CSV table of C-alpha atoms and ligand atoms in Angstrom, one decimal:
chain,number,residue,atom,x,y,z
A,1,MET,CA,29.3,44.9,-21.5
A,2,ALA,CA,29.2,48.5,-21.9
A,3,ALA,CA,28.6,49.0,-18.0
A,4,LEU,CA,31.4,47.1,-16.8
A,5,VAL,CA,34.2,49.2,-18.8
A,6,LEU,CA,32.7,51.6,-17.7
A,7,LEU,CA,33.0,50.6,-14.4
A,8,LEU,CA,36.2,49.6,-14.3
A,9,PRO,CA,37.6,52.8,-12.7
A,10,LEU,CA,36.3,51.9,-9.4
A,11,LEU,CA,38.2,48.2,-8.5
A,12,PRO,CA,37.7,46.0,-5.3
A,13,LEU,CA,39.8,45.1,-2.4
A,14,LEU,CA,40.2,45.1,0.7
A,15,ALA,CA,38.2,46.8,6.3
A,16,ALA,CA,35.9,49.8,10.7
A,17,SER,CA,36.3,52.4,13.3
A,18,ALA,CA,38.6,55.4,13.7
A,19,LEU,CA,42.3,54.8,13.7
A,20,PRO,CA,44.3,55.9,17.0
A,21,SER,CA,44.4,59.6,16.3
A,22,SER,CA,48.0,59.9,17.1
A,23,GLU,CA,51.3,59.8,14.7
A,24,ALA,CA,53.8,57.8,16.6
A,25,ALA,CA,57.0,58.2,15.3
A,26,ALA,CA,57.2,56.5,11.8
A,27,LYS,CA,59.2,53.5,11.7
A,28,VAL,CA,60.3,53.8,7.5
A,29,PRO,CA,61.5,57.1,6.3
A,30,ALA,CA,58.6,57.4,4.3
A,31,LEU,CA,55.9,55.5,2.4
A,32,TYR,CA,55.5,55.6,-1.7
A,33,VAL,CA,52.1,54.3,-3.0
A,34,PHE,CA,51.2,53.1,-6.3
A,35,GLY,CA,47.7,51.6,-8.4
A,36,ASP,CA,44.1,51.4,-7.9
A,37,SER,CA,40.7,52.7,-6.8
A,38,THR,CA,42.2,50.5,-3.5
A,39,ALA,CA,45.1,52.6,-2.8
A,40,ASP,CA,43.5,56.2,-4.3
A,41,VAL,CA,43.0,59.2,-1.5
A,42,GLY,CA,42.4,61.5,-4.4
A,43,ASN,CA,44.3,61.8,-7.8
A,44,ASN,CA,41.2,61.2,-9.4
A,45,ASN,CA,39.9,64.2,-8.0
A,46,TYR,CA,42.1,66.3,-10.4
A,47,LEU,CA,41.3,64.9,-13.6
A,48,PRO,CA,38.6,66.6,-15.2
A,49,GLY,CA,35.8,64.9,-16.8
A,50,SER,CA,37.1,61.3,-14.9
A,51,ASN,CA,33.9,58.8,-13.9
A,52,ALA,CA,36.4,57.2,-11.2
A,53,LYS,CA,35.6,59.8,-8.5
A,54,ALA,CA,34.3,59.6,-5.4
A,55,ASN,CA,34.9,63.2,-3.6
A,56,PHE,CA,30.9,63.0,-3.3
A,57,PRO,CA,29.0,61.6,-0.6
A,58,HIS,CA,27.6,58.8,0.5
A,59,ASN,CA,31.6,57.9,0.2
A,60,GLY,CA,33.7,59.7,3.4
A,61,ILE,CA,31.0,59.1,5.7
A,62,ASP,CA,33.1,58.4,8.4
A,63,PHE,CA,35.8,59.7,7.4
A,64,PRO,CA,36.8,62.5,10.3
A,65,PHE,CA,34.7,65.3,10.0
A,66,SER,CA,32.7,63.3,7.0
A,67,ARG,CA,34.6,64.3,4.1
A,68,PRO,CA,34.5,62.8,1.0
A,69,THR,CA,38.5,63.0,0.0
A,70,GLY,CA,38.0,60.1,-3.2
A,71,ARG,CA,39.2,57.6,-1.3
A,72,PHE,CA,36.4,54.7,-2.7
A,73,SER,CA,35.7,54.2,1.2
A,74,ASN,CA,32.9,55.4,4.0
A,75,GLY,CA,35.7,55.8,6.0
A,76,TYR,CA,39.7,55.0,5.2
A,77,ASN,CA,41.3,52.1,2.2
A,78,GLY,CA,43.4,49.3,3.6
A,79,ILE,CA,46.0,51.4,2.2
A,80,ASP,CA,45.4,54.1,5.0
A,81,PHE,CA,45.4,50.8,7.9
A,82,LEU,CA,48.6,49.7,6.3
A,83,ALA,CA,50.1,53.1,6.9
A,84,ASN,CA,48.7,54.1,10.3
A,85,HIS,CA,50.3,50.6,11.3
A,86,MET,CA,53.2,51.6,9.5
A,87,GLY,CA,53.4,54.6,12.3
A,88,PHE,CA,52.0,57.1,9.8
A,89,LYS,CA,48.8,59.3,10.7
A,90,ARG,CA,47.1,57.5,6.9
A,91,SER,CA,47.9,57.5,3.7
A,92,PRO,CA,50.1,59.7,2.3
A,93,PRO,CA,48.4,62.9,0.2
A,94,PRO,CA,48.0,62.6,-3.2
A,95,PHE,CA,50.8,63.7,-6.2
A,96,LEU,CA,48.1,65.5,-8.0
A,97,SER,CA,47.1,67.3,-4.6
A,98,LEU,CA,50.9,68.8,-4.9
A,99,ALA,CA,51.9,69.3,-8.2
A,100,ASN,CA,51.8,72.9,-8.2
A,101,ASN,CA,54.2,73.6,-5.2
A,102,THR,CA,57.5,72.2,-6.1
A,103,SER,CA,58.8,73.3,-1.9
A,104,HIS,CA,55.7,71.0,-1.3
A,105,ARG,CA,56.2,68.0,-3.3
A,106,ILE,CA,59.7,68.1,-1.7
A,107,LEU,CA,58.9,68.5,1.9
A,108,ARG,CA,56.5,65.3,1.0
A,109,GLY,CA,58.7,63.8,-1.0
A,110,LEU,CA,61.1,62.7,1.7
A,111,LYS,CA,57.6,60.8,3.8
A,112,GLY,CA,55.3,59.2,1.2
A,113,ILE,CA,53.0,60.5,-1.4
A,114,SER,CA,50.0,58.4,-3.0
A,115,PHE,CA,50.6,58.1,-7.0
A,116,ALA,CA,47.5,55.4,-6.6
A,117,SER,CA,44.7,56.4,-9.4
A,118,GLY,CA,41.5,54.8,-9.6
A,119,GLY,CA,40.7,52.7,-12.8
A,120,SER,CA,44.2,52.3,-13.9
A,121,GLY,CA,45.8,48.9,-13.9
A,122,ILE,CA,49.1,47.1,-14.6
A,123,LEU,CA,48.8,47.6,-18.4
A,124,ASP,CA,49.2,51.4,-20.3
A,125,ALA,CA,45.4,50.2,-21.8
A,126,THR,CA,43.5,49.4,-18.9
A,127,GLY,CA,41.5,52.4,-17.7
A,128,SER,CA,42.0,56.0,-18.5
A,129,THR,CA,43.3,57.3,-15.6
A,130,ILE,CA,46.8,57.6,-14.1
A,131,SER,CA,48.4,54.9,-15.4
A,132,MET,CA,50.9,52.7,-13.5
A,133,THR,CA,54.0,53.8,-15.9
A,134,LYS,CA,53.2,57.2,-15.3
A,135,GLN,CA,52.4,56.9,-11.6
A,136,ILE,CA,56.6,56.0,-11.9
A,137,GLN,CA,57.1,58.9,-13.6
A,138,TYR,CA,55.0,61.1,-11.9
A,139,PHE,CA,57.7,59.5,-8.7
A,140,SER,CA,60.3,59.6,-11.0
A,141,THR,CA,60.0,63.6,-11.0
A,142,VAL,CA,59.2,63.7,-6.9
A,143,ARG,CA,63.2,61.6,-7.1
A,144,SER,CA,64.5,64.1,-9.3
A,145,ASP,CA,62.9,67.1,-7.2
A,146,LEU,CA,65.0,65.2,-4.6
A,147,THR,CA,68.2,65.8,-5.9
A,148,GLY,CA,68.1,69.4,-5.5
A,149,GLN,CA,68.5,69.0,-2.2
A,150,LEU,CA,70.2,66.1,-1.0
A,151,ALA,CA,73.3,63.9,-1.9
A,152,ILE,CA,72.6,61.2,-4.4
A,153,GLU,CA,74.0,58.5,-1.6
A,154,GLN,CA,71.5,60.7,0.7
A,155,ILE,CA,68.2,59.4,-1.4
A,156,ASP,CA,69.8,55.9,-2.0
A,157,HIS,CA,69.7,55.6,1.5
A,158,LEU,CA,65.7,57.4,1.5
A,159,LEU,CA,64.7,55.3,-1.1
A,160,SER,CA,66.3,51.9,0.4
A,161,LYS,CA,64.6,52.7,3.5
A,162,SER,CA,61.4,53.7,2.6
A,163,ILE,CA,58.2,50.7,1.1
A,164,PHE,CA,57.1,50.2,-2.1
A,165,LEU,CA,52.8,50.0,-1.7
A,166,ILE,CA,51.8,48.5,-4.7
A,167,SER,CA,48.0,47.3,-5.1
A,168,THR,CA,46.8,47.6,-9.1
A,169,GLY,CA,45.9,44.5,-11.4
A,170,GLY,CA,41.3,43.7,-10.6
A,171,ASN,CA,41.5,46.7,-13.3
A,172,ASP,CA,43.2,44.7,-16.0
A,173,ILE,CA,41.3,41.7,-15.2
A,174,PHE,CA,37.7,43.1,-15.3
A,175,ALA,CA,39.2,44.7,-18.4
A,176,PHE,CA,39.7,41.2,-20.1
A,177,PHE,CA,36.9,40.0,-18.9
A,178,SER,CA,34.4,42.5,-20.7
A,179,GLN,CA,36.8,41.4,-24.1
A,180,ASN,CA,36.4,37.7,-23.4
A,181,ARG,CA,33.8,36.1,-21.5
A,182,PHE,CA,34.7,32.9,-22.3
A,183,PRO,CA,38.5,32.7,-22.8
A,184,ASN,CA,39.8,29.4,-23.5
A,185,ILE,CA,43.1,28.3,-21.4
A,186,THR,CA,45.6,28.5,-24.0
A,187,GLU,CA,43.8,33.0,-24.3
A,188,THR,CA,43.7,33.1,-20.5
A,189,GLN,CA,47.4,32.2,-20.1
A,190,HIS,CA,48.2,34.7,-22.4
A,191,PHE,CA,46.0,37.3,-20.7
A,192,ILE,CA,48.3,36.3,-17.6
A,193,SER,CA,51.7,35.9,-18.9
A,194,THR,CA,50.9,39.4,-20.8
A,195,LEU,CA,50.0,41.3,-17.2
A,196,ILE,CA,53.2,39.4,-15.5
A,197,THR,CA,55.8,40.7,-18.3
A,198,LYS,CA,54.9,44.4,-17.6
A,199,TYR,CA,54.4,44.3,-14.2
A,200,GLN,CA,57.8,43.2,-14.1
A,201,ASP,CA,59.2,45.6,-16.0
A,202,HIS,CA,57.2,48.2,-13.1
A,203,PHE,CA,59.0,46.8,-10.8
A,204,LYS,CA,62.5,46.6,-12.2
A,205,GLU,CA,61.7,50.4,-13.5
A,206,LEU,CA,61.1,51.7,-9.7
A,207,TYR,CA,63.6,48.9,-8.9
A,208,ALA,CA,66.2,51.4,-11.0
A,209,LEU,CA,65.1,54.8,-9.8
A,210,GLY,CA,65.8,53.5,-6.0
A,211,ALA,CA,63.3,51.4,-4.5
A,212,ARG,CA,64.2,48.4,-3.1
A,213,LYS,CA,61.5,47.2,0.0
A,214,PHE,CA,58.4,46.3,-2.0
A,215,GLY,CA,54.6,45.8,0.0
A,216,ILE,CA,52.3,44.2,-2.7
A,217,VAL,CA,49.0,43.7,-1.8
A,218,ASP,CA,46.7,40.8,-4.5
A,219,VAL,CA,43.3,41.2,-5.9
A,220,ALA,CA,40.7,40.3,-3.9
A,221,PRO,CA,38.0,37.8,-5.0
A,222,ILE,CA,36.8,40.1,-6.6
A,223,GLY,CA,33.9,38.0,-8.4
A,224,CYS,CA,32.2,38.2,-5.0
A,225,CYS,CA,32.0,42.6,-5.5
A,226,PRO,CA,28.5,43.1,-5.7
A,227,TYR,CA,28.6,43.9,-9.4
A,228,PRO,CA,29.6,40.8,-10.6
A,229,ARG,CA,27.1,39.1,-8.4
A,230,SER,CA,24.5,41.6,-10.1
A,231,LEU,CA,25.1,40.0,-13.4
A,232,ASN,CA,24.7,36.9,-12.1
A,233,PRO,CA,21.7,35.1,-12.5
A,234,THR,CA,22.5,33.1,-9.6
A,235,GLY,CA,23.3,35.8,-7.1
A,236,GLY,CA,26.8,33.9,-6.4
A,237,CYS,CA,30.8,35.1,-6.9
A,238,LEU,CA,31.1,35.5,-10.3
A,239,GLU,CA,34.0,32.2,-10.2
A,240,MET,CA,35.5,33.3,-13.6
A,241,LEU,CA,36.5,36.8,-12.4
A,242,ASN,CA,37.9,35.3,-9.1
A,243,GLU,CA,39.7,32.7,-10.9
A,244,LEU,CA,41.1,35.2,-12.8
A,245,ALA,CA,43.0,36.7,-9.7
A,246,ARG,CA,44.1,33.5,-8.2
A,247,LYS,CA,46.0,32.8,-11.3
A,248,PHE,CA,47.5,36.2,-11.7
A,249,ASN,CA,48.2,36.6,-7.9
A,250,GLU,CA,49.9,32.6,-8.0
A,251,ALA,CA,51.9,34.3,-11.0
A,252,SER,CA,52.7,37.8,-9.1
A,253,LYS,CA,54.3,35.8,-6.3
A,254,ALA,CA,56.9,33.3,-8.3
A,255,LEU,CA,57.5,36.8,-10.3
A,256,LEU,CA,58.7,38.1,-6.2
A,257,HIS,CA,60.6,35.1,-5.7
A,258,ASP,CA,62.7,35.7,-9.2
A,259,LEU,CA,63.6,39.1,-9.1
A,260,SER,CA,64.2,39.1,-5.7
A,261,SER,CA,67.5,36.5,-6.1
A,262,THR,CA,68.1,38.6,-8.9
A,263,LEU,CA,68.0,42.1,-8.1
A,264,THR,CA,70.4,42.3,-5.3
A,265,GLY,CA,69.3,44.2,-2.3
A,266,MET,CA,65.3,43.7,-3.0
A,267,LYS,CA,63.1,42.6,-0.3
A,268,TYR,CA,59.6,42.4,-0.4
A,269,SER,CA,56.0,40.5,1.3
A,270,VAL,CA,52.8,40.2,-0.8
A,271,GLY,CA,50.1,40.7,0.8
A,272,SER,CA,46.5,38.5,0.7
A,273,SER,CA,43.9,40.5,-0.3
A,274,TYR,CA,42.1,37.1,-1.5
A,275,ALA,CA,42.8,35.3,1.6
A,276,ILE,CA,41.2,37.9,3.8
A,277,VAL,CA,38.3,38.7,1.8
A,278,MET,CA,37.3,35.1,1.5
A,279,ASN,CA,37.6,34.6,4.6
A,280,ILE,CA,35.1,36.8,5.3
A,281,VAL,CA,32.9,35.5,3.1
A,282,ASN,CA,33.5,32.1,4.5
A,283,ASN,CA,33.2,33.4,8.0
A,284,PRO,CA,31.4,36.2,8.4
A,285,GLY,CA,29.5,35.5,11.5
A,286,THR,CA,33.0,34.6,13.5
A,287,LEU,CA,34.5,38.1,11.7
A,288,GLY,CA,32.0,40.5,12.9
A,289,PHE,CA,30.2,40.7,9.3
A,290,GLU,CA,26.6,40.2,8.7
A,291,GLU,CA,26.4,41.7,5.2
A,292,ILE,CA,28.9,39.9,2.7
A,293,LYS,CA,26.3,40.2,-0.7
A,294,THR,CA,24.9,43.1,-0.9
A,295,ALA,CA,26.7,46.8,-0.7
A,296,CYS,CA,26.3,49.4,1.9
A,297,CYS,CA,25.8,51.9,-0.3
A,298,GLY,CA,24.4,52.2,-3.8
A,299,SER,CA,21.6,51.0,-5.7
A,300,GLY,CA,20.2,48.2,-7.8
A,301,LYS,CA,20.5,44.9,-7.0
A,302,PHE,CA,23.3,44.0,-4.4
A,303,ASN,CA,23.4,47.2,-4.6
A,304,GLY,CA,25.4,46.8,-7.3
A,305,GLU,CA,24.1,48.1,-10.4
A,306,SER,CA,25.5,51.4,-10.0
A,307,GLY,CA,28.1,53.6,-7.8
A,308,CYS,CA,27.9,55.5,-4.4
A,309,THR,CA,26.4,58.5,-5.3
A,310,PRO,CA,24.3,61.1,-3.4
A,311,ASN,CA,21.2,59.5,-4.2
A,312,ALA,CA,22.0,56.2,-3.7
A,313,THR,CA,20.8,53.8,-1.0
A,314,CYS,CA,23.3,53.9,2.0
A,315,CYS,CA,23.2,51.8,5.1
A,316,SER,CA,23.3,52.9,8.4
A,317,ASN,CA,25.2,49.5,10.4
A,318,ARG,CA,28.3,50.2,8.0
A,319,ARG,CA,30.6,47.4,10.1
A,320,HIS,CA,28.4,45.0,9.2
A,321,TYR,CA,28.9,45.2,5.8
A,322,LEU,CA,32.0,43.7,3.9
A,323,PHE,CA,31.0,46.1,1.3
A,324,TRP,CA,31.2,49.6,0.7
A,325,ASP,CA,29.8,50.2,-2.9
A,326,LEU,CA,29.2,47.9,-6.2
A,327,LEU,CA,33.5,47.1,-6.2
A,328,HIS,CA,34.6,48.2,-3.0
A,329,PRO,CA,35.1,47.6,0.7
A,330,THR,CA,34.2,48.8,4.1
A,331,HIS,CA,36.6,50.7,6.6
A,332,ALA,CA,35.2,47.6,8.6
A,333,THR,CA,37.1,45.3,5.9
A,334,SER,CA,39.5,47.4,5.1
A,335,LYS,CA,41.0,47.0,8.7
A,336,LEU,CA,41.3,43.3,9.1
A,337,VAL,CA,43.4,43.8,6.2
A,338,GLY,CA,45.5,45.9,7.2
A,339,HIS,CA,46.2,44.3,10.3
A,340,ALA,CA,46.4,40.8,9.1
A,341,ILE,CA,48.6,42.0,6.5
A,342,PHE,CA,50.9,43.6,8.5
A,343,SER,CA,50.8,41.4,11.6
A,344,GLY,CA,49.6,37.7,10.3
A,345,SER,CA,50.9,34.2,9.3
A,346,LYS,CA,52.1,33.6,6.3
A,347,GLN,CA,48.1,32.5,5.0
A,348,TYR,CA,47.8,36.4,4.4
A,349,ALA,CA,51.3,37.8,3.7
A,350,SER,CA,54.5,35.9,2.5
A,351,PRO,CA,57.3,35.2,2.5
A,352,ILE,CA,57.5,37.2,5.8
A,353,ASN,CA,54.5,39.8,6.6
A,354,PHE,CA,54.1,43.8,6.4
A,355,ARG,CA,55.8,44.1,9.4
A,356,GLN,CA,58.9,42.0,8.7
A,357,LEU,CA,59.0,44.0,5.9
A,358,VAL,CA,59.2,47.5,7.8
A,359,GLU,CA,61.6,46.6,10.7
A,360,ASP,CA,64.5,44.4,8.5
A,361,ASP,CA,67.4,45.8,8.8
A,362,TYR,CA,66.6,49.1,9.1
A,363,TYR,CA,68.7,50.2,12.1
B,401,NAG,C1,47.4,72.3,-10.8
B,401,NAG,O1,47.3,72.7,-11.0
B,401,NAG,C2,46.5,73.0,-12.7
B,401,NAG,C3,46.3,73.6,-14.1
B,401,NAG,O2,46.3,75.5,-13.4
B,401,NAG,C4,44.8,72.8,-11.7
B,401,NAG,O3,44.1,72.2,-12.5
B,401,NAG,C5,44.8,71.8,-10.5
B,401,NAG,O4,43.7,72.1,-10.1
B,401,NAG,C6,45.5,72.8,-9.5
B,401,NAG,N1,46.4,71.6,-8.4
B,401,NAG,C7,46.3,72.4,-7.0
B,401,NAG,C8,46.3,71.3,-6.4
B,401,NAG,O5,46.1,73.2,-7.2
B,402,NAG,C1,53.9,75.7,-1.4
B,402,NAG,O1,54.1,74.7,0.0
B,402,NAG,C2,55.3,75.2,0.7
B,402,NAG,C3,55.2,74.0,1.4
B,402,NAG,O2,54.5,73.3,2.4
B,402,NAG,C4,54.3,76.6,1.5
B,402,NAG,O3,54.6,76.9,2.3
B,402,NAG,C5,53.0,77.4,0.6
B,402,NAG,O4,52.5,78.2,1.4
B,402,NAG,C6,53.0,76.9,-0.8
B,402,NAG,N1,53.1,77.9,-1.7
B,402,NAG,C7,51.8,77.9,-2.6
B,402,NAG,C8,51.7,79.3,-3.4
B,402,NAG,O5,50.4,77.5,-2.0
B,403,NAG,C1,41.8,29.4,-28.4
B,403,NAG,O1,40.3,31.0,-29.4
B,403,NAG,C2,41.2,31.2,-30.0
B,403,NAG,C3,40.4,32.2,-30.9
B,403,NAG,O2,40.8,33.3,-29.6
B,403,NAG,C4,42.1,30.0,-31.1
B,403,NAG,O3,42.4,30.4,-32.3
B,403,NAG,C5,42.3,28.6,-30.4
B,403,NAG,O4,42.9,27.9,-31.2
B,403,NAG,C6,42.1,28.6,-28.9
B,403,NAG,N1,42.5,27.4,-28.1
B,403,NAG,C7,42.1,26.5,-27.6
B,403,NAG,C8,43.1,25.0,-26.8
B,403,NAG,O5,41.0,26.0,-27.6
B,404,NAG,C1,21.2,59.6,-9.1
B,404,NAG,O1,21.4,61.4,-10.0
B,404,NAG,C2,22.1,61.2,-10.7
B,404,NAG,C3,21.5,62.9,-11.1
B,404,NAG,O2,21.6,63.8,-10.7
B,404,NAG,C4,21.1,60.7,-12.4
B,404,NAG,O3,22.2,60.7,-12.9
B,404,NAG,C5,21.1,59.1,-11.4
B,404,NAG,O4,20.6,58.4,-12.5
B,404,NAG,C6,20.6,58.9,-10.0
B,404,NAG,N1,20.5,58.0,-9.8
B,404,NAG,C7,19.4,57.0,-8.9
B,404,NAG,C8,19.9,55.7,-8.5
B,404,NAG,O5,18.8,57.4,-9.0
């Protein structure tokens, strides 16, 4: 159990090869990113003593110049691909890389910043990195910086046309599971409703700060990651974790539907990393994958017993692996997820896909 808690920081999810190198004209003014390690692009590099980091090899082995940036991936993560589809080169930079330079922060604030932090969750108690509450406070400081530069109406306009991308929830589920391996139905329902209530607060907070267009990435079938598999004597997916993910995802959709009918001007799309990853698990060959159980980088059973460190083993045919490390997808998986969420059918993104969210009402 201790191991589980320790590993909370790293969270799973979402597709491999390079992004188009040129930066096309962005289709939205700015992109602000919130969430956990499925979205983190290096905020945790600046947290002294945190063990939820990935700024060392073999991470980044397929990133330009093989640079370990803090992404939990061999290359890009799902948010990089989504950002690229929106016309950016990749994910916006980590907030903490800008934090000491106000003028830089203002410049970046106009184009987008990532507040995501590996290990964090929806609940403040989840993880010991940058909580969602804190991420939103950081966004609020960026917004305040901008008030020195632009009129309020201009800021409102900028934010209302920008995308607020959120990828979180998996770490809360891992934390709950690590404390209660056999929850009864009452406990499960209580957990899900606590989570949803807090998630609602975060959306309302962002809305109050000017956010209107929300792109949400749901929780993947985290029970199928190499780490949970390594705990299962049968080596199968830990169904309990997948079930919690499904319950949370369903409840989130209902929440967003409700919110969008009460918060004027709110628009959203929920991308289903759950559906896409499950699709890979069930049809690996058709989708170009050969290994869906064992992580490319790690050690122990399924390479799922410890993280991707410099002395861990690392596979060479990375394009054929679903999982990069014990809890995170490869660049190849993230690419597929990004594409399906941006352009896919309702099965992969609903009620509209991210492309429709981006194009909606822009001009
Ligand atoms: C900002 O300053 C803090 C404290 O002086 C330091 O720890 C941190 O590394 C600095 N951040 C950057 C991006 O230089
Ligand atoms: C702060 O950021 C601005 C704009 O990016 C840059 O021109 C300047 O050199 C930076 N200052 C420091 C001290 O890094
Ligand atoms: C669920 O477990 C709690 C103790 O954690 C207990 O109080 C409650 O009665 C149980 N509910 C059901 C439906 O079994
Ligand atoms: C890798 O090296 C670190 C120290 O550098 C050590 O703590 C860890 O156990 C090693 N892991 C493996 C899988 O050998």
